[in-house]
Short mmCIF file of C-alpha atoms in Angstrom, two decimals:
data_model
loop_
_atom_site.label_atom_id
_atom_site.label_comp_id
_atom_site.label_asym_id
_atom_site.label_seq_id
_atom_site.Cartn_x
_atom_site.Cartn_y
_atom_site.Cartn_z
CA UNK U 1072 0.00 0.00 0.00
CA UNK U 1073 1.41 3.57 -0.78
CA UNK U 1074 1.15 6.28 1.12
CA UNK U 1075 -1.46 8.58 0.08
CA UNK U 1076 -1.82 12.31 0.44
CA UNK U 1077 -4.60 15.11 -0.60
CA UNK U 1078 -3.11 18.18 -2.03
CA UNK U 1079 -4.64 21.11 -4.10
CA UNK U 1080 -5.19 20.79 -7.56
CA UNK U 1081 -3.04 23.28 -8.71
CA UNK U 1082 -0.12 21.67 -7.75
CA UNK U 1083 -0.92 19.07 -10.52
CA UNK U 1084 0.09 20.28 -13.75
CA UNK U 1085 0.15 17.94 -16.62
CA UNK U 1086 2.48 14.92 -15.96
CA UNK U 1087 3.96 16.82 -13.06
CA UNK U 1088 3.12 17.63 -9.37
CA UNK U 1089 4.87 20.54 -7.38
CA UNK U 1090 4.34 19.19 -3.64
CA UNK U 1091 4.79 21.97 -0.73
CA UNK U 1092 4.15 23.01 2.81
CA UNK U 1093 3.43 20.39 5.76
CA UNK U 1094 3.27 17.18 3.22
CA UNK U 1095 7.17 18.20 2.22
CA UNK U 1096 7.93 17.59 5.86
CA UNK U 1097 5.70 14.34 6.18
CA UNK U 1098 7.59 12.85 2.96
CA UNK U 1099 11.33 14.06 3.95
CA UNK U 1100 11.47 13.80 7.83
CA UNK U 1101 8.47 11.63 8.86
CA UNK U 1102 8.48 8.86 6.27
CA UNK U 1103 12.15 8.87 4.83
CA UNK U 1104 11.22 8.98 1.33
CA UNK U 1105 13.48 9.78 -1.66
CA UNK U 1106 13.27 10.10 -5.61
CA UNK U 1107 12.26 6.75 -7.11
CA UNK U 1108 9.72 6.25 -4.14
CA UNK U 1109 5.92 6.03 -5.15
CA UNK U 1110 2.93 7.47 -3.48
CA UNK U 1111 -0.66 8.34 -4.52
CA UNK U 1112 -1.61 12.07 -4.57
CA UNK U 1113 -5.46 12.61 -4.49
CA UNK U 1114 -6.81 16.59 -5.69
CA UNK U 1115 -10.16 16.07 -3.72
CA UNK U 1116 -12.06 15.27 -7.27
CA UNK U 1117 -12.46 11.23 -7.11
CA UNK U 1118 -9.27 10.61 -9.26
CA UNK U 1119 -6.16 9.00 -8.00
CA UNK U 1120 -2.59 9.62 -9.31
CA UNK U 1121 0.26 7.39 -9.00
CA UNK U 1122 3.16 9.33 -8.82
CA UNK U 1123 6.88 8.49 -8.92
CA UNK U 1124 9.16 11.23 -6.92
CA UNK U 1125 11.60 12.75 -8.86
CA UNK U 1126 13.38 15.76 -6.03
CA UNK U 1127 12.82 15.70 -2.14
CA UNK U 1128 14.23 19.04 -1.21
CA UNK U 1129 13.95 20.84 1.77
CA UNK U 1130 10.77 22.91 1.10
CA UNK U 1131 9.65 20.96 -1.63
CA UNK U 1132 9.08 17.66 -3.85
CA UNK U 1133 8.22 17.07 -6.85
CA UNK U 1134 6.99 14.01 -9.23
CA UNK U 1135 5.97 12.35 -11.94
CA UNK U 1136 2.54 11.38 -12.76
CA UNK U 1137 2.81 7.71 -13.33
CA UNK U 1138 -1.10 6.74 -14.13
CA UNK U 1139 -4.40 8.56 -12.82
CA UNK U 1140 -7.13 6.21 -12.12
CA UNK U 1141 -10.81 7.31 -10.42
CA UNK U 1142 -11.32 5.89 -7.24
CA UNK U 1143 -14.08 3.35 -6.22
CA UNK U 1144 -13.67 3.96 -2.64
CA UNK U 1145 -16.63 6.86 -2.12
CA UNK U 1146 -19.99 5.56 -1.56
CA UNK U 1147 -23.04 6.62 -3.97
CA UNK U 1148 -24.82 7.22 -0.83
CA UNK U 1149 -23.79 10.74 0.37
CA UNK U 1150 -24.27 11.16 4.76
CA UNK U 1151 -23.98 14.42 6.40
CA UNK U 1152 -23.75 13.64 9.89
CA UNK U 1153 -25.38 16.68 12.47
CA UNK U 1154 -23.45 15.70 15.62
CA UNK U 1155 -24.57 18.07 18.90
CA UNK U 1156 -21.13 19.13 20.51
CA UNK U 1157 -19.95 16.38 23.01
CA UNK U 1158 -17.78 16.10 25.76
CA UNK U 1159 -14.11 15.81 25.95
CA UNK U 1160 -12.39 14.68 22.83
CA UNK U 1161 -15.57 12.52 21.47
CA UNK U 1162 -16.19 14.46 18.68
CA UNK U 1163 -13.33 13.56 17.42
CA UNK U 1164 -13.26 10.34 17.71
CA UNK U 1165 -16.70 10.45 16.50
CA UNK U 1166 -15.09 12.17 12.99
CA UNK U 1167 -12.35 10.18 12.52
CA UNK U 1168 -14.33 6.56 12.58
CA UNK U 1169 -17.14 8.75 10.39
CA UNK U 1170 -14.31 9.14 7.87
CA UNK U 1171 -13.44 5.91 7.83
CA UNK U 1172 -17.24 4.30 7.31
CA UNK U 1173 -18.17 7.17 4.15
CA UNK U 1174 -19.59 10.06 5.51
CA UNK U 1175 -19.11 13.16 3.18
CA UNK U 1176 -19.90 15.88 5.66
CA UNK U 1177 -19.72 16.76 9.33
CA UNK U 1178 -22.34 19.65 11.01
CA UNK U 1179 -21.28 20.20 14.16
CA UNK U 1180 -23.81 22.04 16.26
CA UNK U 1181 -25.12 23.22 19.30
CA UNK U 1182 -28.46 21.59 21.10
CA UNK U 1183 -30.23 22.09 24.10
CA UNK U 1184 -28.61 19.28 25.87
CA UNK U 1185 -24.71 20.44 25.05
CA UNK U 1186 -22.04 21.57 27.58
CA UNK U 1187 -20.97 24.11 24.97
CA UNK U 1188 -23.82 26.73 25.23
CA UNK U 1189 -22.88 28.68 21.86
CA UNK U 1190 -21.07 28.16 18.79
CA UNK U 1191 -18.83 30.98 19.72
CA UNK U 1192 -17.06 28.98 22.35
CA UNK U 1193 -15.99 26.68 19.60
CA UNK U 1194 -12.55 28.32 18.78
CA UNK U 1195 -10.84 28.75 15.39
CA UNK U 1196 -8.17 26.43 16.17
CA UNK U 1197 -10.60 23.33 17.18
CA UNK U 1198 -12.56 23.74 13.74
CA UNK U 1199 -9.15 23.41 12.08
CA UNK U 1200 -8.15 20.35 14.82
CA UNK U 1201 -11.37 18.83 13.46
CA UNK U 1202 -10.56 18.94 9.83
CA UNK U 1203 -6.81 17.84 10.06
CA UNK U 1204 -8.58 14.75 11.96
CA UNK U 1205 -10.65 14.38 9.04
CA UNK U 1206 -7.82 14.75 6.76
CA UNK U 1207 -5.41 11.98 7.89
CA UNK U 1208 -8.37 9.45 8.66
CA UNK U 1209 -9.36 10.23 4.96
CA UNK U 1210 -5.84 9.54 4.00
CA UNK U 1211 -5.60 6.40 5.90
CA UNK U 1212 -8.66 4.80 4.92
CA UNK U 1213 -7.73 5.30 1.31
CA UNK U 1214 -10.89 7.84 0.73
CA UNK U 1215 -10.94 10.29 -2.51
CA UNK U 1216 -12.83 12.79 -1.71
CA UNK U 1217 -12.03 14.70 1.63
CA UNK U 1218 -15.32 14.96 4.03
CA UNK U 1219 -16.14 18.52 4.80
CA UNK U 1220 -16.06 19.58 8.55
CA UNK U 1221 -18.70 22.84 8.10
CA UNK U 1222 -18.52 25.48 11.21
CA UNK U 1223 -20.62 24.74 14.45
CA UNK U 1224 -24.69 26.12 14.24
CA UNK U 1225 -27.09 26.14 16.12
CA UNK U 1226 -29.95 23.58 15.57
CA UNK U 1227 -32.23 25.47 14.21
CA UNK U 1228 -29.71 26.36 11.70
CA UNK U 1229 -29.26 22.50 11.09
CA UNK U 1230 -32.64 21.96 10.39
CA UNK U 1231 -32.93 24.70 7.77
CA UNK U 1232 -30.09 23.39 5.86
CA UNK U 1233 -30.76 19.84 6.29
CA UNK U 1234 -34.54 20.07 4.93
CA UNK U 1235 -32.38 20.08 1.08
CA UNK U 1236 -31.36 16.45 1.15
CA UNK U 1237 -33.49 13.63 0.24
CA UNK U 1238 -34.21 12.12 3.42
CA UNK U 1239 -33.13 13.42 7.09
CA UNK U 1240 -33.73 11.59 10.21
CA UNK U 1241 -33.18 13.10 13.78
CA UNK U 1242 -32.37 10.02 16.28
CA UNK U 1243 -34.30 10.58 19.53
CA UNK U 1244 -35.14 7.45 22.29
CA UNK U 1245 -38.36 8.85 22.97
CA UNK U 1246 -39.51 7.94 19.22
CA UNK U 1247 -41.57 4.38 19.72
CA UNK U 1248 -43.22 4.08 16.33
CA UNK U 1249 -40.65 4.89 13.40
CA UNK U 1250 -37.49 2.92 13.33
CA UNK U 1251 -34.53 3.37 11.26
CA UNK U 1252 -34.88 -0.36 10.32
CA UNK U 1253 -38.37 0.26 8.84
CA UNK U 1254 -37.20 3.52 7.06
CA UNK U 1255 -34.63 1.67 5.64
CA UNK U 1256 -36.78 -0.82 4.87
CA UNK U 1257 -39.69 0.67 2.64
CA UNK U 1258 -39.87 -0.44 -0.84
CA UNK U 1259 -39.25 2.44 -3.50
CA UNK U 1260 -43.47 2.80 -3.70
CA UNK U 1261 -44.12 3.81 0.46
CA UNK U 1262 -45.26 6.54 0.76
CA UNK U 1263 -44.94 8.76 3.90
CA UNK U 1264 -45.94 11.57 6.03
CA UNK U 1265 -42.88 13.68 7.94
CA UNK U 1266 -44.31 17.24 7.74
CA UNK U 1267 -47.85 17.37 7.00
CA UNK U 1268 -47.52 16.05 3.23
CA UNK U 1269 -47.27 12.56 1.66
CA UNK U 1270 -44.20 11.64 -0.04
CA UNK U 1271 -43.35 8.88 -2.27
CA UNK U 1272 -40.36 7.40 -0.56
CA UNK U 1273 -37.43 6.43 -3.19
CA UNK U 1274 -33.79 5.59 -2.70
CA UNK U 1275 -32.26 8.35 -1.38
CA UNK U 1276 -29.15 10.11 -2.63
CA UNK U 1277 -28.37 12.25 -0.35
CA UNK U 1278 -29.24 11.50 3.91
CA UNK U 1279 -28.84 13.80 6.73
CA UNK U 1280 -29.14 12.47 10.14
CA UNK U 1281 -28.84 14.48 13.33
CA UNK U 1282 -27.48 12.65 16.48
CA UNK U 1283 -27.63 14.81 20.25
CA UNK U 1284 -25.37 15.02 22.87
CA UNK U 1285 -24.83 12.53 25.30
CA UNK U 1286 -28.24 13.78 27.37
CA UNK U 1287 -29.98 13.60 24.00
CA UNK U 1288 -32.62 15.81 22.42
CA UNK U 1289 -35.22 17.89 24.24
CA UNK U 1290 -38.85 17.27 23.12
CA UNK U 1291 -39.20 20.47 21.48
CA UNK U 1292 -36.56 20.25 18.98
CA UNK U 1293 -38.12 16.77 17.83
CA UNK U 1294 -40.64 18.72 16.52
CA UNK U 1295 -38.92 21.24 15.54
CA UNK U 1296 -37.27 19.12 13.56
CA UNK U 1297 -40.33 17.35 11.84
CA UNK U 1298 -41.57 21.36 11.14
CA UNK U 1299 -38.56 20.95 9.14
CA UNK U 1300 -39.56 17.86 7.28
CA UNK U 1301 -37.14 15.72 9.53
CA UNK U 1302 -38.47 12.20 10.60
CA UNK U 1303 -37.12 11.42 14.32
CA UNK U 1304 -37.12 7.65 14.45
CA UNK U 1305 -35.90 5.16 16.86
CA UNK U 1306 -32.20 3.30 16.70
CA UNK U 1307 -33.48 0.13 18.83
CA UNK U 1308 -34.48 -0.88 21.95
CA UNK U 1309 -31.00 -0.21 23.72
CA UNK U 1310 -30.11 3.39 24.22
CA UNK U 1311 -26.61 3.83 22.47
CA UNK U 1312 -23.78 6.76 23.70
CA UNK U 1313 -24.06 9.70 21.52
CA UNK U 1314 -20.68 8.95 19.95
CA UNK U 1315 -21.99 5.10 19.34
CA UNK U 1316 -25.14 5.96 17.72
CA UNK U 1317 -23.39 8.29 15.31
CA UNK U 1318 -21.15 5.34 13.77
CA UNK U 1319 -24.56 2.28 13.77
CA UNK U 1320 -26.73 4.89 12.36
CA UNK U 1321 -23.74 5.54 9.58
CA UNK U 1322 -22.97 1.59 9.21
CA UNK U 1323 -26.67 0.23 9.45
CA UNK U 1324 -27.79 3.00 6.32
CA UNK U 1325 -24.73 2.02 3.99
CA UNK U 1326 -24.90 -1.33 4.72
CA UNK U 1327 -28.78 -1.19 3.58
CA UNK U 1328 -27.65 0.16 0.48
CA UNK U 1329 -24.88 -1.95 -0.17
CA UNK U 1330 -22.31 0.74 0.07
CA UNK U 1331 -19.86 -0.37 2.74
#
């Protein structure tokens, strides 16, 4: 396996790429490569390039494109996960498995239940924590396109910008008739009723699902959230962490649709 790296995609011209900045020192000083060495450089598009060093210099590298392939690793189905603001380092740990399983966007945000009261307290420097997490587990489990980590909302905010995709769910254990099993479930020709309106239920494209902090959601932004056309259904009998229901909610939905 090579080692694999996103850059931008100006720094691929032609047969060439220009490498520069923090991967220089991650090729020179952390891995000990030198000219002849092959990686794979990804430009955050889908396609892969195999790339043959050529110069490992001391603020720069530079290689030869070798082939360019497009990747099969990124599922069709596209998750945005809306994770409430946990404690301690969870959320992290909560992005980096995300990464790993498929999902193509994180919303952090702020819920009634979080110890972070406003999205304020969420410094610069943690958003930018959270996306070089996302970058190396991206890396690591060989992903081509780079999951975006969007700024923390509030979730209100959430709701309004998750109403676009095709289907969003909002897990909450006080939910005793919808599952996400049955959701899942329903042939192409269900039809059903989130926000006052029937809807012919087909495979969805794109899924949002919001998951709340480790005291869950309140009652009122469950319906909130179905004001919003967001279903809140039911993950099971057991009552999962908030960091454990993120990853089976995100494993149970591509493994429905045959995309893990």
């Amino acid at each position: 396996m090579t080692h694999r790296f996103f850059v931008p995609a100006s720094w691929i011209q032609q047969d060439q790429v220009s490498i520069e900045g923090s991967v220089v020192h991650q090729i020179r000083d952390v891995l000990r490569m030198s000219s002849g060495d092959i990686v794979t450089i990804l430009d955050d598009s889908g396609w892969e390039y195999e790339v043959r060093l050529t110069a490992v210099e001391y603020d720069s590298v530079t290689g030869a494109i070798q082939s360019k392939v497009l990747s099969r690793t990124e599922p069709r189905t596209k998750i945005a996960l809306y994770q409430s603001l946990l404690k301690g380092d969870k959320l992290e740990w909560v992005l980096q498995k995300g990464t790993e399983l498929g999902v193509v966007e994180f919303n952090p945000m702020v819920s009634d239940r979080c110890v972070v009261g406003n999205v304020d307290d969420v410094s610069k420097a943690k958003v930018e924590r959270w996306q070089r997490i996302v970058l190396e587990a991206a890396e690591q489990s060989e992903r081509a396109r780079l999951p975006r980590v969007q700024p923390p909302v509030l979730f209100a905010q959430a709701c309004e910008r998750a109403r676009r995709s095709d289907l969003a769910l909002l897990f909450w254990e006080e939910e005793n008739k919808r599952t996400l099993h049955s959701m899942l479930a329903m042939p192409s020709d269900t039809t059903i009723s989130a926000h006052g309106k029937t809807e012919t239920l087909r495979r969805p494209f794109s899924i949002s699902i919001f998951v709340g902090p480790e005291g869950g959601f309140a009652g009122r932004e469950a319906d909130l959230a179905r004001r919003y056309g967001i279903a809140p259904v039911s993950l099971g009998p057991r009552i999962l962490r908030a960091d454990t229901a993120a990853l089976a909610a995100v494993t149970a939905i591509l493994y429905q649709y045959e995309d893990m």
